[in-house]
Coordinates of C-alpha atoms in Angstrom, one line a residue:
M1 CA -0.1 0.3 0.1
I2 CA 1.4 3.5 -0.8
L3 CA 0.2 6.3 2.1
D4 CA -1.1 9.6 0.6
N5 CA -3.5 12.2 1.5
E6 CA -5.7 11.2 -0.3
Y7 CA -6.0 8.2 1.7
L8 CA -5.2 9.4 5.2
R9 CA -8.9 12.4 4.3
Y10 CA -11.2 9.2 3.4
N11 CA -10.0 7.0 6.5
F12 CA -9.0 9.6 9.1
N13 CA -12.4 9.2 10.9
S14 CA -12.2 5.4 10.9
L15 CA -8.7 4.9 11.3
N16 CA -9.2 7.9 14.6
R17 CA -8.7 5.6 17.7
G18 CA -7.7 8.7 20.1
T19 CA -9.8 11.3 21.8
E20 CA -11.0 15.3 20.9
N21 CA -7.5 16.0 22.9
H22 CA -5.0 13.5 21.6
P23 CA -5.5 12.8 18.4
E24 CA -4.0 9.2 17.4
L25 CA -3.8 7.4 13.8
D26 CA -2.7 4.0 14.2
L27 CA -1.7 2.7 11.3
R28 CA 0.1 0.1 12.3
Y29 CA -0.1 -3.8 10.6
K30 CA -1.4 -2.5 7.0
Q31 CA 1.7 -3.5 4.8
I32 CA 2.8 0.6 3.5
V33 CA 5.5 0.5 1.6
S34 CA 5.9 4.2 1.4
I35 CA 4.3 7.5 2.4
Q36 CA 3.2 10.2 -0.1
I37 CA 5.1 13.7 0.5
N38 CA 2.5 15.8 2.0
A39 CA -0.2 13.0 2.7
F40 CA -0.4 14.2 6.1
N41 CA -1.3 17.9 5.4
E42 CA -4.5 17.8 6.8
I43 CA -4.5 15.9 9.9
G44 CA -2.1 18.6 11.0
D45 CA -3.8 18.4 14.4
L46 CA -2.5 14.8 15.2
K47 CA -0.7 13.7 18.8
S48 CA -0.1 10.3 17.8
L49 CA 0.8 8.8 14.5
N50 CA 2.0 5.0 14.6
L51 CA 3.3 3.3 11.5
S52 CA 4.8 0.5 12.7
N53 CA 5.0 -3.3 11.8
N54 CA 4.6 -2.2 8.7
Q55 CA 7.2 -2.4 5.3
L56 CA 8.3 0.7 5.2
S57 CA 12.3 1.4 4.0
T58 CA 12.9 5.4 3.0
L59 CA 11.4 8.0 4.5
E60 CA 11.7 11.0 2.7
N61 CA 13.2 14.5 4.5
T62 CA 10.7 16.3 4.4
I63 CA 7.4 13.5 5.0
F64 CA 6.6 14.9 8.4
N65 CA 5.9 18.4 7.6
G66 CA 2.7 19.8 8.6
L67 CA 2.4 17.4 12.3
G68 CA 4.0 20.1 14.1
S69 CA 1.5 19.5 17.2
L70 CA 2.7 15.5 17.1
K71 CA 4.0 14.5 20.7
I72 CA 4.7 10.5 20.1
L73 CA 5.6 9.2 16.8
N74 CA 6.1 5.3 16.4
V75 CA 7.9 4.0 12.8
S76 CA 9.3 0.6 14.7
N77 CA 9.3 -2.5 13.1
N78 CA 9.8 -0.8 9.7
Q79 CA 12.5 -2.5 7.5
L80 CA 14.1 1.7 7.8
S81 CA 17.8 1.2 7.5
K82 CA 18.5 5.1 8.0
L83 CA 17.4 8.8 8.9
D84 CA 18.1 11.7 8.1
K85 CA 18.1 14.1 11.2
E86 CA 16.4 16.5 9.2
I87 CA 13.5 15.0 8.8
F88 CA 12.5 15.4 12.0
N89 CA 13.4 19.3 11.9
G90 CA 9.2 20.5 12.0
L91 CA 8.5 18.2 14.3
K92 CA 8.5 20.7 17.9
C93 CA 6.7 19.2 19.7
L94 CA 7.5 15.5 19.6
E95 CA 8.0 13.8 23.2
Y96 CA 8.7 10.0 22.1
L97 CA 10.1 8.4 18.8

């Protein structure tokens, strides 16, 4: 699966497992192989994003742009071999990786 903002726009409400004050997006075990740039632009108030246990091998430097409120990011158990430090530049509120 390629994760893009069209998929997220149509599925965010059903995938949203959080509360109004702590919106979460749980995308564990979705067999995601890549994420389209700007896929998360329309869900900027997201606090927690779980991308664990997918098939991601790379993440673009700007992939998390627009997620300035994100506090928790889980990308464990993927096939990531390298992450550039710039990938986290826009994540000013990030507390847990």
